[in-house]
Coordinates of C-alpha atoms and ligand atoms in Angstrom, one line a residue:
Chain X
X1 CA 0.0 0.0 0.0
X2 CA 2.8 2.4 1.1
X3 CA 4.5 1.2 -1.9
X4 CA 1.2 2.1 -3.9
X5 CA 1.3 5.5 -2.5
X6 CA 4.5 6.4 -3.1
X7 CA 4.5 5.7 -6.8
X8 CA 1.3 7.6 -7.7
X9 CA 3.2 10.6 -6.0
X10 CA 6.5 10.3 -8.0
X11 CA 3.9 9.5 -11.4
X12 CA 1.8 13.0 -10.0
X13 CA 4.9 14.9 -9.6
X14 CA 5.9 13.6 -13.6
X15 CA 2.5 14.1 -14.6
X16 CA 2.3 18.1 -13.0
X17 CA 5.6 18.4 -15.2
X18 CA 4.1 17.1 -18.2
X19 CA 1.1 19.7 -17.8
X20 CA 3.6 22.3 -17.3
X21 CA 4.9 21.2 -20.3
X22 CA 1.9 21.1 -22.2
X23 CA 1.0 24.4 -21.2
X24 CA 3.7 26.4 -21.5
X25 CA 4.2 25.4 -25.5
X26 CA 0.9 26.1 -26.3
X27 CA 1.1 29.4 -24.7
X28 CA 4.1 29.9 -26.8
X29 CA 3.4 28.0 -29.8
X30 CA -0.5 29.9 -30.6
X31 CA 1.0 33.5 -30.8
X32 CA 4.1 31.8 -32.8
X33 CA 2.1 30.1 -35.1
X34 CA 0.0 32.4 -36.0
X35 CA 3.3 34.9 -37.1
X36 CA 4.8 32.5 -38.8
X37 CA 1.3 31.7 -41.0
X38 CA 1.5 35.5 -41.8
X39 CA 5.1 35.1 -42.8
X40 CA 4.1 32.3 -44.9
X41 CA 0.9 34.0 -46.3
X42 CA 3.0 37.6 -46.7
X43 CA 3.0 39.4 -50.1
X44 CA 7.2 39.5 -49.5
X45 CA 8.3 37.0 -51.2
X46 CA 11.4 36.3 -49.2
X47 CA 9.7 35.9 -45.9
X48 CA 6.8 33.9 -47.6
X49 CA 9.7 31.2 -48.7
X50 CA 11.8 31.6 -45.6
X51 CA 9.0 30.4 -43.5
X52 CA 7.9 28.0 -45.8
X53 CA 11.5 26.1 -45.6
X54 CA 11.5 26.4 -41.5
X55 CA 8.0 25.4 -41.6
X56 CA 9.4 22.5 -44.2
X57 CA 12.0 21.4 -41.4
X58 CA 10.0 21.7 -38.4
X59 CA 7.7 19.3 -39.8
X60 CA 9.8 17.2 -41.8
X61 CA 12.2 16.2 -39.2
X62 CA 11.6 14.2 -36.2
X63 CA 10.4 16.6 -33.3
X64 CA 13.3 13.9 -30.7
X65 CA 15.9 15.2 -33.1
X66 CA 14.7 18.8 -32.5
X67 CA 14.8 18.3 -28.9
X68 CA 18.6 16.4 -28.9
X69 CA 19.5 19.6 -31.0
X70 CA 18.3 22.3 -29.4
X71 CA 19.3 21.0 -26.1
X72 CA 22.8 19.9 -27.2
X73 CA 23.8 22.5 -30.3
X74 CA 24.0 25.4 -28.3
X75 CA 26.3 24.5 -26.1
X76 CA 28.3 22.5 -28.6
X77 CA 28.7 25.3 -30.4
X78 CA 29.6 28.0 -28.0
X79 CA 26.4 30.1 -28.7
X80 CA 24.9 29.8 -25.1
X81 CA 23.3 27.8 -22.9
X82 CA 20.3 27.3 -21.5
X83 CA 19.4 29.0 -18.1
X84 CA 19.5 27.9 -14.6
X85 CA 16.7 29.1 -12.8
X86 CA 17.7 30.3 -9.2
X87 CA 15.3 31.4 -7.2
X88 CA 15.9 29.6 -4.3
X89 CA 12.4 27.8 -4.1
X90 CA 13.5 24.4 -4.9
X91 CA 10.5 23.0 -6.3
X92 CA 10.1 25.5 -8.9
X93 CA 14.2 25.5 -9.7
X94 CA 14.3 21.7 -10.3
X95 CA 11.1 21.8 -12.4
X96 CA 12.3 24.7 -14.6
X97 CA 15.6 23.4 -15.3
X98 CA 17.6 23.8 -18.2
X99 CA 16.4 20.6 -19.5
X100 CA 13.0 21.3 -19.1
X101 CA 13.5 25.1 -21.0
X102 CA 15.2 23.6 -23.6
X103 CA 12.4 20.8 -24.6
X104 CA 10.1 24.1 -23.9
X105 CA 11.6 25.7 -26.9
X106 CA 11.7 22.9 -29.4
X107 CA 8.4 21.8 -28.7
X108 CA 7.0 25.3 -28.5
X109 CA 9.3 26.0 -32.2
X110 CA 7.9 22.6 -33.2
X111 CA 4.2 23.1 -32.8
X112 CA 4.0 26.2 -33.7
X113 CA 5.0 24.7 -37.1
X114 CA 1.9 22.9 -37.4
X115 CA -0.5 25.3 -35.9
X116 CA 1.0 27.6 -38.8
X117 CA -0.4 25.6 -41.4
X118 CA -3.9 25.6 -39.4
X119 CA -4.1 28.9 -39.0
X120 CA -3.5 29.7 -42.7
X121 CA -5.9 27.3 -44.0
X122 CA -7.9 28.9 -41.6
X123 CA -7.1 32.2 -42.8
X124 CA -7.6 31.7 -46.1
X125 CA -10.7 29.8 -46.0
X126 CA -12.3 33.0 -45.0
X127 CA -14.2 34.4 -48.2
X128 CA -12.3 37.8 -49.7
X129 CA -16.2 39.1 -49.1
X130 CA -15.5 39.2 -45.2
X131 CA -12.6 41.4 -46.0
X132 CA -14.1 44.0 -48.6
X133 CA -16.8 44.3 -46.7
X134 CA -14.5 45.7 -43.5
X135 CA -12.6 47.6 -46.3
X136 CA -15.5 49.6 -47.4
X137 CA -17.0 50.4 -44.1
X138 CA -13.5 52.1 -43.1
X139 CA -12.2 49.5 -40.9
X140 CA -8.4 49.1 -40.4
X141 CA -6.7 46.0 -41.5
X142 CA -6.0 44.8 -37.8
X143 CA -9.6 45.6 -36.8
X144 CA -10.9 43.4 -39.5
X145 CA -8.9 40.7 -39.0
X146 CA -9.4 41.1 -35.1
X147 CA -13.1 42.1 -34.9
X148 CA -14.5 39.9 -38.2
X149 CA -11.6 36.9 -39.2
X150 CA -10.1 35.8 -36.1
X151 CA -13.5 34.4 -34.5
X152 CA -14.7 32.6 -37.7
X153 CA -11.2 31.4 -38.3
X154 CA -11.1 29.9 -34.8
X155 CA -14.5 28.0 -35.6
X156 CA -13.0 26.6 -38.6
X157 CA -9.7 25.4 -37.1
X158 CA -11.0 23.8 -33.6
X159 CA -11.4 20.2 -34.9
X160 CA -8.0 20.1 -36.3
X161 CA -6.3 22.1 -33.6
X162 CA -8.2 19.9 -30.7
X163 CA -5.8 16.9 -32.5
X164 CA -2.7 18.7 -32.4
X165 CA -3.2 20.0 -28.9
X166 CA -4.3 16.0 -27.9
X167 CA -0.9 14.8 -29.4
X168 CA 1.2 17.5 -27.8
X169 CA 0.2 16.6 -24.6
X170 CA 1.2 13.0 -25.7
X171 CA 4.3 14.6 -27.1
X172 CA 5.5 15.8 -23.8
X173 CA 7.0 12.1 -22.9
X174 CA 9.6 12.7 -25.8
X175 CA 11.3 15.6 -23.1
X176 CA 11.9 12.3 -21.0
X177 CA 15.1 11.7 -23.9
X178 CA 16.9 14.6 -22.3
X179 CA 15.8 13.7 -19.0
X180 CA 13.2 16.1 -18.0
X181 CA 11.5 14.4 -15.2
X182 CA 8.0 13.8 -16.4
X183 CA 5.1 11.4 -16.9
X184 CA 7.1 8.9 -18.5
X185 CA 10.4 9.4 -16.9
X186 CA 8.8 9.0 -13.7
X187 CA 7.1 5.5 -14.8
X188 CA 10.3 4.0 -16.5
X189 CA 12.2 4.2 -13.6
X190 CA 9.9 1.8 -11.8
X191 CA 10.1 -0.3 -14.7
X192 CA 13.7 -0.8 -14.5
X193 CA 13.1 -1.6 -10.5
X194 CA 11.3 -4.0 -12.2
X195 CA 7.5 -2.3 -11.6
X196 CA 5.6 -2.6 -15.0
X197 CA 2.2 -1.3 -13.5
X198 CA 3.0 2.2 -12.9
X199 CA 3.5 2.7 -16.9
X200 CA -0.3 1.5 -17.4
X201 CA -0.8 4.3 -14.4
X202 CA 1.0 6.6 -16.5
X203 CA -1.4 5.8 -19.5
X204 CA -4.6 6.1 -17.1
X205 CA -3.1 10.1 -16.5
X206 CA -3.1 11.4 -20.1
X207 CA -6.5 9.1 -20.8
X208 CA -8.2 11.3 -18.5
X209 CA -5.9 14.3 -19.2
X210 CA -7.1 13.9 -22.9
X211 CA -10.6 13.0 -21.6
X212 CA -11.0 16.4 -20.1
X213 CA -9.2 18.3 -23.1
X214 CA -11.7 16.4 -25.9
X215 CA -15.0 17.8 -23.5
X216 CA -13.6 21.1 -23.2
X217 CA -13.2 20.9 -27.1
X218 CA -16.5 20.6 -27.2
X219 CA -17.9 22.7 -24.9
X220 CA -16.1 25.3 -27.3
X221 CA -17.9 23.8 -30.4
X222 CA -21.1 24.3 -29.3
X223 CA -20.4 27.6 -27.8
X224 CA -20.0 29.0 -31.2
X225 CA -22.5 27.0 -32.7
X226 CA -25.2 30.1 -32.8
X227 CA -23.4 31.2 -36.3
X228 CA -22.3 29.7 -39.1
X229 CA -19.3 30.6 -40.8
Chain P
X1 CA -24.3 69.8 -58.5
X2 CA -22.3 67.3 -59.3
X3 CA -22.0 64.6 -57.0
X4 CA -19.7 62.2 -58.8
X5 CA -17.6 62.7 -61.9
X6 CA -15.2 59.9 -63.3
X7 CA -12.9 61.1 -66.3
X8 CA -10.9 58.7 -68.2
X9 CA -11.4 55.7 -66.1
X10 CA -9.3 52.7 -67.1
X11 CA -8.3 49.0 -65.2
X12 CA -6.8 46.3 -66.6
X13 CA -5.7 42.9 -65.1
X14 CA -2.9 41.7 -66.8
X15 CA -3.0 42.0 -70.4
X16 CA -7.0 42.2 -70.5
X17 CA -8.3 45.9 -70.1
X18 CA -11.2 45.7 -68.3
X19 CA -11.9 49.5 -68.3
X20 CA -11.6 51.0 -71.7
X21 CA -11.6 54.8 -70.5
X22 CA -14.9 55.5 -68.5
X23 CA -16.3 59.0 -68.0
X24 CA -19.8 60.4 -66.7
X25 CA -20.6 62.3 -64.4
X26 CA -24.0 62.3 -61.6
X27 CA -26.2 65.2 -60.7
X28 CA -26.6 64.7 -56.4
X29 CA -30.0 62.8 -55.3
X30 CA -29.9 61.1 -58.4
X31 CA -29.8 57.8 -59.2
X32 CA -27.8 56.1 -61.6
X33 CA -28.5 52.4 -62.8
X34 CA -25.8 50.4 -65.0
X35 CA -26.7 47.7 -67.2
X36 CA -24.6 45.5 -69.3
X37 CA -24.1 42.1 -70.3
X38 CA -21.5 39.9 -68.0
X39 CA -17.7 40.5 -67.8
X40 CA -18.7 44.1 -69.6
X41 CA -16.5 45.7 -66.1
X42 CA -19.8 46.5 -63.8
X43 CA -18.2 45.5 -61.0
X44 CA -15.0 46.5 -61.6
X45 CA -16.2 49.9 -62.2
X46 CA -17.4 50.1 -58.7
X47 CA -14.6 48.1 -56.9
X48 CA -12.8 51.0 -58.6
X49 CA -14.7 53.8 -57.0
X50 CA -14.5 52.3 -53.6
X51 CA -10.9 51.7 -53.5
X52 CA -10.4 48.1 -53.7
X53 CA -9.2 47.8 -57.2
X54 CA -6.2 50.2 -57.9
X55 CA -7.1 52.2 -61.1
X56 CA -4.4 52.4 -63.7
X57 CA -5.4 55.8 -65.3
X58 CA -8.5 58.5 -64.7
X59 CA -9.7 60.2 -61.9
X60 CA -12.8 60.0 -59.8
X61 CA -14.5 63.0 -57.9
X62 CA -16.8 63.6 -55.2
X63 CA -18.4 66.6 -54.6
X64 CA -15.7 68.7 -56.4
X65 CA -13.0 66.6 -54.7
X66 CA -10.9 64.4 -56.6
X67 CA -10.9 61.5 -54.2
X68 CA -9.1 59.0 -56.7
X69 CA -6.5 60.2 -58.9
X70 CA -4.4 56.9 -60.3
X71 CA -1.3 58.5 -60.7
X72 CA -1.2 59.2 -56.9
X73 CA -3.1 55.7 -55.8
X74 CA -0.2 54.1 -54.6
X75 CA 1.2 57.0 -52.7
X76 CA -2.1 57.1 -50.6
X77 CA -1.8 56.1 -46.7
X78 CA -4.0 53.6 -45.1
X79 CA -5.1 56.3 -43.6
X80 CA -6.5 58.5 -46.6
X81 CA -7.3 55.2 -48.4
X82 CA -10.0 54.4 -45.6
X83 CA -11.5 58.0 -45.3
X84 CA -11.6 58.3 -49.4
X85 CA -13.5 54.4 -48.6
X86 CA -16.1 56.6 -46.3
X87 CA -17.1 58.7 -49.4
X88 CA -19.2 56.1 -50.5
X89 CA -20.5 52.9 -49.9
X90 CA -20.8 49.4 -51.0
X91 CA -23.5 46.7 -51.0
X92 CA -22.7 43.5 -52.3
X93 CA -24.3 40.8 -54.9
X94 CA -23.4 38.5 -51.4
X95 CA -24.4 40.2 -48.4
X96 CA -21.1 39.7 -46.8
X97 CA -22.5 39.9 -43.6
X98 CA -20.8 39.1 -40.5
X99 CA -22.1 36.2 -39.4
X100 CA -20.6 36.0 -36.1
X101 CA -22.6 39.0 -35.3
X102 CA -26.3 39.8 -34.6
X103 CA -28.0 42.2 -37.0
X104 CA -27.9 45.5 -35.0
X105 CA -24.2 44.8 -34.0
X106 CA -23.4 44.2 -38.0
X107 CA -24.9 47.3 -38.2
X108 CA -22.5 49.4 -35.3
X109 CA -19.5 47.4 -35.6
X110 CA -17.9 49.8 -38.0
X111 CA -19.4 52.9 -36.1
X112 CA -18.8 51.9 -33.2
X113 CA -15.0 50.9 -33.8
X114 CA -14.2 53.8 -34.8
X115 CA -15.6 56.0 -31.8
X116 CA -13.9 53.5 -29.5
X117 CA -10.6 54.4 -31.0
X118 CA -11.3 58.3 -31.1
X119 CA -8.7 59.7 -28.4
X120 CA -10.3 62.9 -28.6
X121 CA -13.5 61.8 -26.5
X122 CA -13.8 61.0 -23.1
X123 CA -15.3 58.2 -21.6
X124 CA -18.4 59.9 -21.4
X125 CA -18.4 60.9 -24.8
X126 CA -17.6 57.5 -26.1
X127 CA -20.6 55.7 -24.0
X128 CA -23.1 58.6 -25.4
X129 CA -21.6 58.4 -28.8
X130 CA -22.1 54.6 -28.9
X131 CA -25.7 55.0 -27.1
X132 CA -26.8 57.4 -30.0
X133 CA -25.2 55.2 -33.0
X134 CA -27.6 52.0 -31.6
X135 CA -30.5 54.1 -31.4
X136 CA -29.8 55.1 -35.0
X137 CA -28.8 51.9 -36.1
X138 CA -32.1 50.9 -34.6
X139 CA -34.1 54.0 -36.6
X140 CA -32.7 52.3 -39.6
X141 CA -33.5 48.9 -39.2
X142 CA -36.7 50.1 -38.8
X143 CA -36.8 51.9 -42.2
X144 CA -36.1 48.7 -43.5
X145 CA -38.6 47.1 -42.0
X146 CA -36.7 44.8 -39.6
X147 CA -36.9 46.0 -36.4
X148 CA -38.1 43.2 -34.8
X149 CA -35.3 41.4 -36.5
X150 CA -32.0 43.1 -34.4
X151 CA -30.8 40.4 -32.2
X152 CA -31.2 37.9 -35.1
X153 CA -27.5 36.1 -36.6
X154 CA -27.6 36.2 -40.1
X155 CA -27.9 32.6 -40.3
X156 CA -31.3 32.8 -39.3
X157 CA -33.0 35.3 -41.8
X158 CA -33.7 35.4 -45.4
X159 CA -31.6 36.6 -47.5
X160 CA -33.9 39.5 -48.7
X161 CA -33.4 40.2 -45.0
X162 CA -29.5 40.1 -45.2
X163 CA -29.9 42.3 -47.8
X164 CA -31.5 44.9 -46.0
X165 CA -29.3 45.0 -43.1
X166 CA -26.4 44.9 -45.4
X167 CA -28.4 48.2 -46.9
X168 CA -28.5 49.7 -43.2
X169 CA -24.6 48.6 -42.6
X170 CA -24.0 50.9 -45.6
X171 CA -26.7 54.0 -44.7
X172 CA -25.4 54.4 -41.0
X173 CA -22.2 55.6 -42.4
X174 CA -23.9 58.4 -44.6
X175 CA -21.7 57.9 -47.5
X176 CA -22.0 60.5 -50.0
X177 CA -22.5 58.1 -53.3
X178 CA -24.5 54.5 -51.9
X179 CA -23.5 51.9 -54.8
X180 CA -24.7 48.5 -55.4
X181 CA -23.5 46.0 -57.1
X182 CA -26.3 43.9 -58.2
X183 CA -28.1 43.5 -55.1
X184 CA -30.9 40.9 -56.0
X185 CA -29.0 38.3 -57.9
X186 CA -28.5 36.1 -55.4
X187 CA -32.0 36.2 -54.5
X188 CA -35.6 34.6 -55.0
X189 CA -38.2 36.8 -57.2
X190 CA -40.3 37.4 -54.0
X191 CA -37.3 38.5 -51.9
X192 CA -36.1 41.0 -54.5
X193 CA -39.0 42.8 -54.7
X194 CA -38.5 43.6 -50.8
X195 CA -35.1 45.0 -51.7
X196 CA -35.6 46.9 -54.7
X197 CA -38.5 48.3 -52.6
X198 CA -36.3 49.3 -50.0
X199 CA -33.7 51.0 -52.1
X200 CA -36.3 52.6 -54.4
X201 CA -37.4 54.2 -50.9
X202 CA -33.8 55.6 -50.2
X203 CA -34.5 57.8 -53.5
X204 CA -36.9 59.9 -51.7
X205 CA -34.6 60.8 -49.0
X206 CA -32.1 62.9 -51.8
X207 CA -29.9 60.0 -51.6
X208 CA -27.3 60.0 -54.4
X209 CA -27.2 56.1 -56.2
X210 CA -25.2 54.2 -58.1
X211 CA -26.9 50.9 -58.8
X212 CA -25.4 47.9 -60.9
X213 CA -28.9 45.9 -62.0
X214 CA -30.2 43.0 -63.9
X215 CA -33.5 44.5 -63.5
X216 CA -34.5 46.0 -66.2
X217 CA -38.2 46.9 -65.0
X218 CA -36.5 48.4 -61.7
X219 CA -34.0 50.6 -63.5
X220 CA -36.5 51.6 -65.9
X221 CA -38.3 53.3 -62.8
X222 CA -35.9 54.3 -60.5
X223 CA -32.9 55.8 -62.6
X224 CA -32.3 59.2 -63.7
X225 CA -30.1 58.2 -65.6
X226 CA -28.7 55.0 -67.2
X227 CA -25.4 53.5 -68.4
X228 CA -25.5 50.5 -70.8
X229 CA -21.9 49.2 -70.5
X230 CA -20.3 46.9 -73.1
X231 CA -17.0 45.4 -73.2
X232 CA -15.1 48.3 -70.7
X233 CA -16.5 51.0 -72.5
X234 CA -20.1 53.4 -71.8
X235 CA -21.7 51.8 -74.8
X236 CA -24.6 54.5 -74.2
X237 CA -26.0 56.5 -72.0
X238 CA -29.4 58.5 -71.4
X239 CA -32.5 59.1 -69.8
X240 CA -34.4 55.5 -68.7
X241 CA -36.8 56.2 -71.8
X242 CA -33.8 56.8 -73.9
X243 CA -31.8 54.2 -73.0
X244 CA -34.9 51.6 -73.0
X245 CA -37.7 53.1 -75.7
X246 CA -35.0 54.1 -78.1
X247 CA -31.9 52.4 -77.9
X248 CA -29.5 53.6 -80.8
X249 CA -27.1 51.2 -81.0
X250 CA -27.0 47.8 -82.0
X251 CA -25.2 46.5 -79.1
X252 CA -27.8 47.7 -76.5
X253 CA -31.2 46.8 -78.6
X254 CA -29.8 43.0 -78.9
X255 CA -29.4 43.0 -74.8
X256 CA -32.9 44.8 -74.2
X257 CA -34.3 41.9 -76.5
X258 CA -32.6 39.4 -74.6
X259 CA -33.5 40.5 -71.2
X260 CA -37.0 40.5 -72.4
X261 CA -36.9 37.0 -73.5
X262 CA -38.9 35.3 -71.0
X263 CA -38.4 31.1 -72.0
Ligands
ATP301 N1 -9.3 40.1 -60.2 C1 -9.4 39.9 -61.5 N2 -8.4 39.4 -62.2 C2 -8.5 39.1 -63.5 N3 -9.5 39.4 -64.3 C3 -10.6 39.9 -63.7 C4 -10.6 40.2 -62.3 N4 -11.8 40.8 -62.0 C5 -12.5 40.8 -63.1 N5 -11.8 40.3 -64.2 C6 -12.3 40.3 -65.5 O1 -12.7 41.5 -65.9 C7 -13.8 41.4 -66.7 C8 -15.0 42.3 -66.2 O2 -15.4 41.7 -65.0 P1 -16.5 42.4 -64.1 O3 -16.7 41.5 -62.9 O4 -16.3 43.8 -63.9 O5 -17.8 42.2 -65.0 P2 -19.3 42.5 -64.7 O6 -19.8 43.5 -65.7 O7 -19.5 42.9 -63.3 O8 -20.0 41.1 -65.0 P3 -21.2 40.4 -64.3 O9 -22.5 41.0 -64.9 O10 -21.1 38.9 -64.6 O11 -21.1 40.6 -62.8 C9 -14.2 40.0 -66.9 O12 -13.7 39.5 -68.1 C10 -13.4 39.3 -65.7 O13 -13.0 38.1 -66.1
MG302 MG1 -20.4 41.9 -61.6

């Protein structure tokens, strides 16, 4: 029983990490994405094709690779490394170490890839109508896109987004290659003390972790169900 | 006085010129219909006038103000762009509704916007300023006849009705020249009557018009004055009787027979 206890503390403590995880790259990744889909979708042709080839890599490479790389490169190459947080509270410096900011920015550079490519098929599924009709009633291009695209965009791109935002949190375990102490970290070392159940527990977490994500994904679906766009 | 004069008016895309050199000019309060067979640059024409086509040649005045001059069109700000936009205003063959909105907020969004922005006012101002745009938003709605129909999405009203609000989206912004560009076609016989109704009631209130029609009947009665367009150029123009009892040239009596053929 103690034995029980214990290891559905050390699989919460991974599992709080893995949210932090998941949260923090989605913070990052949304306002990301949506830049880079305006690179891609800009008029200026060198920033349309620059993004286009990162957005190419980003999703054309294996997002482990991207973690090994971002974590390792910098250092190996004398550029900088990742910071140490100090503030003394031990808790919070452990959970926000270096390893844990460095999978941070690849999976936050990594997702924001794909949420790109949402966004501007999003974008661009909005009729040219929406736009002229902004145009001639004096509004300013932000307005328009804030006040009439953005909301009809976001209706359009919640069934695909809900999937990429139920694999990142999935996507987390990868951290676990440069030893950020999450879900799966936590579980595998039990396994190699020989405990095989605790990585079924670890499943059970992001089952109802998902669970709650696909109902709030809903709840967000109907909420703009009084208008169709 | 003239409201609207357009000299030398040309647009091409590409290699196809669109707009062979337009020029006519409207008396205020009156109304203006255009007719022409498809691709003859109706639309264009307008998209022209309101700024979202980029002429190549010509200018375009409004009220003795050139507004569009297209040797200076690409030097103009976003700024001057969207207060030469204000000048007139645009109703569409599609509504373009927002449909995230309700009707009366489709109506103040623009208005409303722009007195939120307006560092000039005070708080006060702004909240009185916003009150009296609903109330007039509301006055209009109910001069075309859907007052009962402001907290309705657009998804849930006809599209005679869409119309019509799109009609009040354009009024509450008082733009000197109102244009429409074929503002029945997409709609049923018995819902186009409500709209032509409605516009043919703006004429009353000294409301200058520019109207882009497949409705021959309607621009027959409404029009002071009417423009038969054919392939980018002003094929002729007249009075409605001259233009419909005795068309000149050959061009414009083969499309008055065929928009009489009824299979
Ligand atoms: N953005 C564009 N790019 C290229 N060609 C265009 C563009 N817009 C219009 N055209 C062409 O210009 C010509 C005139 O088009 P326009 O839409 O002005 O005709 P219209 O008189 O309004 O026709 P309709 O009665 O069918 O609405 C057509 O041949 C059309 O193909
Ligand atoms: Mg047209």
């Amino acid at each position: 029983m103690e034995n029980f206890l214990n290891v559905l503390t050390e699989l919460s403590g991974g599992f709080v990490t893995s949210v932090l995880l998941f949260f923090f790259t989605l913070l990052l990744s949304l306002p990301l994405g949506l830049i880079i889909s305006f690179c891609t979708m800009s008029k200026f042709k060198p920033l349309s094709a620059l993004s286009k080839i990162v957005v190419w890599v980003l999703r054309g490479t294996p997002l482990m690779l991207q973690v090994f790389a971002i974590f390792y490169l910098p250092g190996l190459l004398n550029l900088f490394v990742w910071p140490q947080m100090n503030t003394g509270w031990e808790w919070f410096d452990t959970t926000f170490s270096t390893r844990f900011i460095a999978a941070l920015a690849a999976f936050a550079i990594n997702y924001a890839a794909y949420f790109s490519e949402i966004f501007r098929g999003g974008i661009q599924s909005i009729s040219q109508g929406q736009y002229e009709a902004g145009q001639v009633l004096g509004m300013t291009k932000s307005e328009i896109f804030f006040k009439i695209i953005l909301l009809q965009v976001v209706k359009r791109i919640i069934p695909p987004m809900s999937n990429e935002i139920i694999t990142l949190i999935k996507d987390t375990s990868l951290a676990n290659t440069i030893v950020v102490c999450e879900l799966i970290f936590e579980a595998k070392e039990f396994m190699l003390e020989g405990l095989i159940w605790p990585l079924f527990a670890a499943g059970a977490f992001y089952l109802i972790f998902v669970g709650v994500l696909t109902v709030l994904f809903n709840k967000a679906e109907k909420k703009l169900d009084y208008f169709k766009a | 006085m003239i409201m609207l004069e357009i000299k030398n008016l040309r647009k091409s895309f590409g290699s196809t010129e669109v707009l062979k050199g337009i020029d006519f000019s409207l008396e205020k309060s009156q109304v203006l219909s255009i007719i022409g067979s498809s691709g003859s640059g109706k639309t264009t024409l307008l998209r022209c006038l309101n700024l979202l086509e980029k002429a190549d040649e010509g200018t375009v005045s409004v009220n003795g103000e050139v507004i569009i001059d297209a040797k200076e069109e690409d030097n103009y700000t976003d700024n001057e762009i969207r207060d030469k936009r204000l000048k007139m205003g645009l109703v569409f063959q599609q509504f373009n509704l927002f449909p995230q909105y309700n009707v009366l907020d489709n109506i103040t969004l623009a208005p409303i916007t722009r007195v939120k922005k307006d560092k000039s006012l005070s708080k006060e101002e702004k909240a009185e300023r916003i009150e009296a745009i609903k109330s007039e938003a509301r006055d209009i709605l109910a001069s075309v006849g859907l007052s009962e129909k402001a907290s309705s999405y657009p998804c849930e009203i006809s599209g005679g009705q869409q119309q019509r609000v799109a009609i009040a989206r354009a009024l509450i912004l008082k733009p000197e020249i109102l244009c429409f560009d074929e503002p029945t076609s997409a709609l049923d016989p018995e819902l186009t009557v409500e709209v032509l109704k409605v516009i043919k009631e703006l004429k009353t209130g000294e409301r200058t018009m520019v109207i882009v029609t497949h409705e021959m009947e309607f621009a027959k009665n409404v029009s002071d004055k009417v423009i038969f367009m054919a392939d980018g150029v002003i094929e002729e123009m007249g009075t409605p009787e001259e233009i419909f009892d005795n068309p000149k040239s050959e061009k414009l009596k083969a499309f008055i027979h065929k928009s009489q053929d009824n299979f």
